[in-house]
Coordinates of C-alpha atoms in Angstrom, one line a residue:
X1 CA 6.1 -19.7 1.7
X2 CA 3.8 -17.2 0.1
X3 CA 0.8 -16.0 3.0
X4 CA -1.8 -17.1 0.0
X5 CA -0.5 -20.8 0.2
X6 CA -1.0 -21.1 3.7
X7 CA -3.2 -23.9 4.4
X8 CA -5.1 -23.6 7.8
X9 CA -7.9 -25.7 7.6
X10 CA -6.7 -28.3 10.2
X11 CA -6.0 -25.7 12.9
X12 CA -7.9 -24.2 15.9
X13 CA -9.6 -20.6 14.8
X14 CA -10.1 -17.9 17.0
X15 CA -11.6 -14.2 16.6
X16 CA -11.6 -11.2 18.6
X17 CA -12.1 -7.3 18.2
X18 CA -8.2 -5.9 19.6
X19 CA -5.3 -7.3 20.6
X20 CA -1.3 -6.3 21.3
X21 CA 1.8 -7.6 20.8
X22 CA 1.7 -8.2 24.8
X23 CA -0.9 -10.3 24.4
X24 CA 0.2 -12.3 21.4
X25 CA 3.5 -13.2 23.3
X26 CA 0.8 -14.2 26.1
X27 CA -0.5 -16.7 23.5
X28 CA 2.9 -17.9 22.1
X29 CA 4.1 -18.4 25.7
X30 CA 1.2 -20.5 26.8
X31 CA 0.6 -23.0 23.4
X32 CA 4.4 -23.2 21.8
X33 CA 6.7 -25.6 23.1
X34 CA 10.5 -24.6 23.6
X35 CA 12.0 -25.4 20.2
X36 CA 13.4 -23.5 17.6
X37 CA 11.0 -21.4 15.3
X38 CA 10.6 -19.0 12.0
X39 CA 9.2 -16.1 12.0
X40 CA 7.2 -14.0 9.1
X41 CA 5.0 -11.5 7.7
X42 CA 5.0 -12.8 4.4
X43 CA 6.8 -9.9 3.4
X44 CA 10.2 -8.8 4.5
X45 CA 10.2 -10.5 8.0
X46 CA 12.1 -13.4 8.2
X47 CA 13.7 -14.5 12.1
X48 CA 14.8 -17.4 12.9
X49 CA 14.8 -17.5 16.6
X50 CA 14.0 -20.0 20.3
X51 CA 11.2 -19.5 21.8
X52 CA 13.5 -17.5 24.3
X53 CA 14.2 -15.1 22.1
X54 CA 10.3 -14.9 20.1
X55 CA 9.0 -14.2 23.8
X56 CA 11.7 -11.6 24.2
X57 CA 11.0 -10.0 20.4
X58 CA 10.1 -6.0 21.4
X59 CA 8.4 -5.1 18.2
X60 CA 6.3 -6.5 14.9
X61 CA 4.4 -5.1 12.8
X62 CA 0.7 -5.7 13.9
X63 CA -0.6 -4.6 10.4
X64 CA 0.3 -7.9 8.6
X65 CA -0.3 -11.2 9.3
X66 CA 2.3 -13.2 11.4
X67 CA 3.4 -16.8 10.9
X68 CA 5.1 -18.6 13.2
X69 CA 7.0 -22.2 11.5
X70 CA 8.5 -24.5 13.7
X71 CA 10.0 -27.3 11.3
X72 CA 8.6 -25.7 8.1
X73 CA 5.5 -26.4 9.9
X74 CA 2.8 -24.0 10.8
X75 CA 2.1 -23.9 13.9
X76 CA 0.7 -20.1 14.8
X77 CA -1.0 -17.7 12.3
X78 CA -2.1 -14.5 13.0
X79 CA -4.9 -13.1 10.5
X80 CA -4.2 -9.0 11.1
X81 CA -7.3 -8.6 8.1
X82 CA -10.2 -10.3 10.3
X83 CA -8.5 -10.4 13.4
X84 CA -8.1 -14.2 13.6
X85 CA -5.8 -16.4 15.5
X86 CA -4.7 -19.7 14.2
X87 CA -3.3 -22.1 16.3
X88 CA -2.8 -25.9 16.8
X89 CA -4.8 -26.1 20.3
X90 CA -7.0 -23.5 21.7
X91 CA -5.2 -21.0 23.6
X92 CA -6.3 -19.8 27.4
X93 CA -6.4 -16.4 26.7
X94 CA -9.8 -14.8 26.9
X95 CA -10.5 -13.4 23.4
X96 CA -13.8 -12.0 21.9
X97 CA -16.2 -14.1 20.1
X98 CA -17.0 -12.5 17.7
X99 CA -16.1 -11.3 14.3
X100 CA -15.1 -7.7 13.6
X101 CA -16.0 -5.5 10.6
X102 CA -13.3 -4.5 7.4
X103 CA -13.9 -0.7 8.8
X104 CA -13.4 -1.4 12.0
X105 CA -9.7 -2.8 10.9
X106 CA -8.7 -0.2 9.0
X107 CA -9.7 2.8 11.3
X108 CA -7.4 0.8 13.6
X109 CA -4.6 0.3 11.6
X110 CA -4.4 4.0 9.6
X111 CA -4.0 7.4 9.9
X112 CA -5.6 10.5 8.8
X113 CA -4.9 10.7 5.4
X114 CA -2.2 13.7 4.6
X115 CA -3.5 15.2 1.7
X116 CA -7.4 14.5 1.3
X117 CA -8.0 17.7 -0.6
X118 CA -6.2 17.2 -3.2
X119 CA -6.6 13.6 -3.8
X120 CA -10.7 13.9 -3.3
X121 CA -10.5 16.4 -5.4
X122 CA -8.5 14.5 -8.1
X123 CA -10.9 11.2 -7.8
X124 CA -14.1 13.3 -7.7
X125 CA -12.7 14.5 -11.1
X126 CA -12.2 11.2 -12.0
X127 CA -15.4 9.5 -10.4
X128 CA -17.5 12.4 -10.8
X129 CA -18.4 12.3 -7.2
X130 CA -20.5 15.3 -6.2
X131 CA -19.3 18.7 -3.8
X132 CA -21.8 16.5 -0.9
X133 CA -20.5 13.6 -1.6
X134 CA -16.8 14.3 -1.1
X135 CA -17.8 17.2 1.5
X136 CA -19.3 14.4 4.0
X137 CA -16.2 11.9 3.2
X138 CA -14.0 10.6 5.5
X139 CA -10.4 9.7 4.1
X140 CA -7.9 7.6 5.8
X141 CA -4.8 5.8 4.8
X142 CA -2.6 3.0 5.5
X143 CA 0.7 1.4 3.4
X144 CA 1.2 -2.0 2.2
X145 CA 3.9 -4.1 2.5
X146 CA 7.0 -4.2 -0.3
X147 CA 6.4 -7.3 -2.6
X148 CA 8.6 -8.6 -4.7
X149 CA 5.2 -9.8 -6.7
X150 CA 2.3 -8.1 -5.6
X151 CA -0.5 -10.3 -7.5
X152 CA -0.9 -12.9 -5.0
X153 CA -1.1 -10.6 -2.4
X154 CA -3.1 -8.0 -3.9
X155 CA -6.0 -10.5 -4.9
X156 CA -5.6 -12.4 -0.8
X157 CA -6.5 -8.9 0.0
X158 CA -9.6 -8.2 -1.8
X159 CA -10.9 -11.5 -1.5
X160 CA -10.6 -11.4 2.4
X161 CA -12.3 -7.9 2.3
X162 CA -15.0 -8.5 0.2
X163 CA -14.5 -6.4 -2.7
X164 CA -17.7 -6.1 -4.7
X165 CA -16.2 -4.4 -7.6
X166 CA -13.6 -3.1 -9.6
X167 CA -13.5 0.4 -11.5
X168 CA -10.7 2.2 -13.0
X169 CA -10.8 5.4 -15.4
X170 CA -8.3 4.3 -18.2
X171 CA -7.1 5.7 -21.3
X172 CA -4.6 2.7 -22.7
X173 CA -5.6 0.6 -25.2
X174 CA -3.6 -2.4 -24.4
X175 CA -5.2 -2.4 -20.6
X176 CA -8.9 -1.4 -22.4
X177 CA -8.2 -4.5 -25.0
X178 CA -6.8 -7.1 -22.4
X179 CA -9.5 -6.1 -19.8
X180 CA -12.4 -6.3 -22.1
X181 CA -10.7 -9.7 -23.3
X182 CA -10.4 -11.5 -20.1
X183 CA -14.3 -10.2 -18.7
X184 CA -15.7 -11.8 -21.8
X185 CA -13.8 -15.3 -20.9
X186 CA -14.5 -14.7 -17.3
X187 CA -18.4 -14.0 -17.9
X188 CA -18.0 -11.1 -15.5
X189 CA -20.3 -8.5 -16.1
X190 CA -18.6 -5.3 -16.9
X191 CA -19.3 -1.6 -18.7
X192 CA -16.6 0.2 -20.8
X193 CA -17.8 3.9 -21.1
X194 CA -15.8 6.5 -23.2
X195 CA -15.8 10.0 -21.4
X196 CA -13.3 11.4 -23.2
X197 CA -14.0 15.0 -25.1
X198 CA -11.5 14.4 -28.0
X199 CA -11.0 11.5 -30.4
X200 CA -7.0 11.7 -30.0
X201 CA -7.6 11.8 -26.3
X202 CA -10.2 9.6 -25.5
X203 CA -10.8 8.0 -21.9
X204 CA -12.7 5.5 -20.7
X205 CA -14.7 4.7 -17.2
X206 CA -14.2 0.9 -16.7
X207 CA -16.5 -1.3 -14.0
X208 CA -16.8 -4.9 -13.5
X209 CA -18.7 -6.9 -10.3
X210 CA -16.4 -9.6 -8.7
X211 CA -18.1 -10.5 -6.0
X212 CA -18.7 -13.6 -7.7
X213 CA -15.4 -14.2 -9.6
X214 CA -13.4 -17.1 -8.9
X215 CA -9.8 -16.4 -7.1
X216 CA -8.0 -16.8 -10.4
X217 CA -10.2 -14.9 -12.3
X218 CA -9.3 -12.0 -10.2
X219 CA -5.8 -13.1 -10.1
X220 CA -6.5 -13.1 -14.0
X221 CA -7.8 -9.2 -13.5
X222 CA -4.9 -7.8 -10.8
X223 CA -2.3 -9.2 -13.3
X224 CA -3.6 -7.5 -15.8
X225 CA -3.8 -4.0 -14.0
X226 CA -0.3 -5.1 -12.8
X227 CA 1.0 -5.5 -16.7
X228 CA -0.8 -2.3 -18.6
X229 CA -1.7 -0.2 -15.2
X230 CA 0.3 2.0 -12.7
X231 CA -2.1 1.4 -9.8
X232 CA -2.8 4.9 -9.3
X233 CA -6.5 5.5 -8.1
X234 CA -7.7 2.5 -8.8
X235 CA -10.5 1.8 -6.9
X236 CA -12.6 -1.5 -4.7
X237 CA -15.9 -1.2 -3.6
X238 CA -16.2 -3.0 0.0
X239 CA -19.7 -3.9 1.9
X240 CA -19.8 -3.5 5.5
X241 CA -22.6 -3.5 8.0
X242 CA -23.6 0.0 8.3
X243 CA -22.2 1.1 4.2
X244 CA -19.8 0.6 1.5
X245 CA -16.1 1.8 1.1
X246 CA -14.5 2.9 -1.3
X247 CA -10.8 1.6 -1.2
X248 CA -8.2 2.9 -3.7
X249 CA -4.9 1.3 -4.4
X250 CA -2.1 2.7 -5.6
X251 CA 1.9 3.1 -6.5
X252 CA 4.8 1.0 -6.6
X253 CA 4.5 -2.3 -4.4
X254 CA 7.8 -3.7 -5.1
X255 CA 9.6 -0.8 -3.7
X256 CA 7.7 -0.6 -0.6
X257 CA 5.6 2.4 -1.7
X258 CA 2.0 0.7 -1.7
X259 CA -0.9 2.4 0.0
X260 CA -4.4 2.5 0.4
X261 CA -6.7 5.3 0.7
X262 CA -10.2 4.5 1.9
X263 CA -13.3 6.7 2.2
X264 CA -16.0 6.3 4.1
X265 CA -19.4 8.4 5.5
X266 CA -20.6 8.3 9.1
X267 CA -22.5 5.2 9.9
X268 CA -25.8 4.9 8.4
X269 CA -25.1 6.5 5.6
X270 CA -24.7 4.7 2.1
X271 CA -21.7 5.6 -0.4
X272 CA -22.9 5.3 -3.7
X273 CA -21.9 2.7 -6.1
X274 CA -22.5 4.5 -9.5
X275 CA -19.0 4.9 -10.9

C-alpha cells in the first residue's frame, strides 16, 4: 500500500512537538491488541511480526512515517512530517496539543549540511542570491527514502509542507516545452525567463505558484521534472510562522540517494521569494 493511499479519516488524530521510539512502543503497548501485525515505512520496511516481537523491535527509522496493519487493516499511523499519531482509540499517553512547525521538523530530523560553501555558492549562481543573503543563511540537510517511483511521494511531501512554489533554472527544451504546456492547462501562473548570454547556450529561470494547484496537477508537474529533469537544485518555497524556506531537492530517489537541502535565516527574518 502506497503512504499516499492511506485513508485516515475515520481514525483518532493526535499531535505533539517530540517523541521516541520508547514512547511509540508505550502507545503500541497500551492500544494494540495481541495479534499478528505488518509493519512499514512506505518505503523499504516491511516486518511482519506479534505484538511480542513489535514491542521488542530496537530500532526504526523516526524520519518516515510508520504504519502499523493488522489484517491489511490500518490500525496505527505515525505522521513523522507534522508529528501526528493516528490511531483507532485515543491513546493514554500524555502528548502535546499542539501542532508543530515544518522548521521545527526538519532541524530535528537533519544535520549540518557537509558542504554549504560550495553548494550556496553554486545556487546563488543559479538564484542570483546576494553575498548577505547567502552570508546570513543557514543550510541543513536530511536524505529521503529509496523509491521505486518517487512521484507519489515527492508530491505527499510538498503538499504536507506547504510548498508555495516551484522554480527551477533549466536549459532543456523538452522540460521548457512540457512545463510551459502543462501550466497553461493547469491555469497555474508561471514566468519563463531566458538568462542565458548565448543563443546556442541559452537558459532559462522557471517559477510557478502551487499553493493553489490541485494534487494532480502537481503530480502532473513532479512527473514532469521526473521525465526531462535530474532533480538537481531544484527548489520549494515553504511558509512558516516566523519566514520562508527554501527547500531544494535533488539526485537519484530510486537508488536511495535523495536529499534535501534547506535554508533558512534566524527567526524573524524573511527569505526572499524573487527567484
Amino acid at each position: 500500500m502506497n503512504f499516499d493511499e492511506v485513508n485516515v479519516q475515520e481514525l483518532h488524530a493526535q499531535t505533539f512537538q517530540t517523541i521516541d521510539f520508547f514512547q511509540l512502543k508505550m502507545i503500541w503497548s497500551d492500544c494494540l491488541p495481541h495479534a499478528s501485525y505488518r509493519v512499514t515505512d512506505f518505503s523499504e520496511l516491511n516486518l511482519h511480526v506479534t505484538k511480542q516481537e513489535l514491542l521488542q523491535l530496537r530500532w526504526i527509522d523516526l524520519t518516515l512515517p510508520i504504519g502499523i496493519y493488522s489484517n491489511e487493516k490500518l490500525v496505527f499511523l505515525y505522521n513523522s512530517y507534522h508529528r501526528k499519531l493516528y490511531t483507532e482509540q485515543v491513546v493514554s499517553i500524555e502528548l502535546a496539543g499542539h501542532d508543530v512547525s515544518f522548521l521545527d521538523f526538519l532541524l530535528a530530523h537533519s544535520q549540518t549540511f557537509h558542504d554549504p560553501d560550495s553548494f550556496s555558492a553554486k545556487m546563488g549562481s543559479l538564484y542570483d542570491f546576494s553575498w548577505d543573503h547567502l552570508r546570513d543563511s543557514q543550510w541543513r540537510e536530511f536524505y529521503l527514502p529509496k523509491l521505486k517511483e518517487p512521484t507519489s511521494f515527492i508530491v505527499y511531501l510538498l503538499v504536507t509542507l506547504g510548498a508555495q512554489s516551484f522554480h527551477i533554472v533549466s536549459s532543456k527544451n523538452e522540460f521548457l516545452s512540457g512545463f510551459e504546456i502543462w501550466a497553461k492547462g493547469a491555469g497555474c501562473d508561471h514566468s519563463i525567463e531566458c538568462i542565458g548570454k548565448w543563443v546556442w547556450s541559452k537558459t532559462y529561470k522557471v517559477s510557478c505558484d502551487v499553493s493553489q494547484l490541485s494534487e494532480h496537477a502537481l503530480h502532473q508537474l513532479v512527473s514532469i521534472i521526473n521525465q526531462y529533469e535530474e532533480w538537481e537544485g531544484v527548489r520549494f518555497l515553504i511558509p512558516t510562522e516566523t519566514e520562508t524556506v527554501s527547500l531544494f531537492i535533488g539526485d537519484d530517489f530510486t537508488q536511495g540517494e535523495g536529499y534535501g537541502v534547506f535554508q533558512y535565516k534566524h527567526p524573524g527574518e524573511v527569505i526572499s521569494n524573487e527567484i
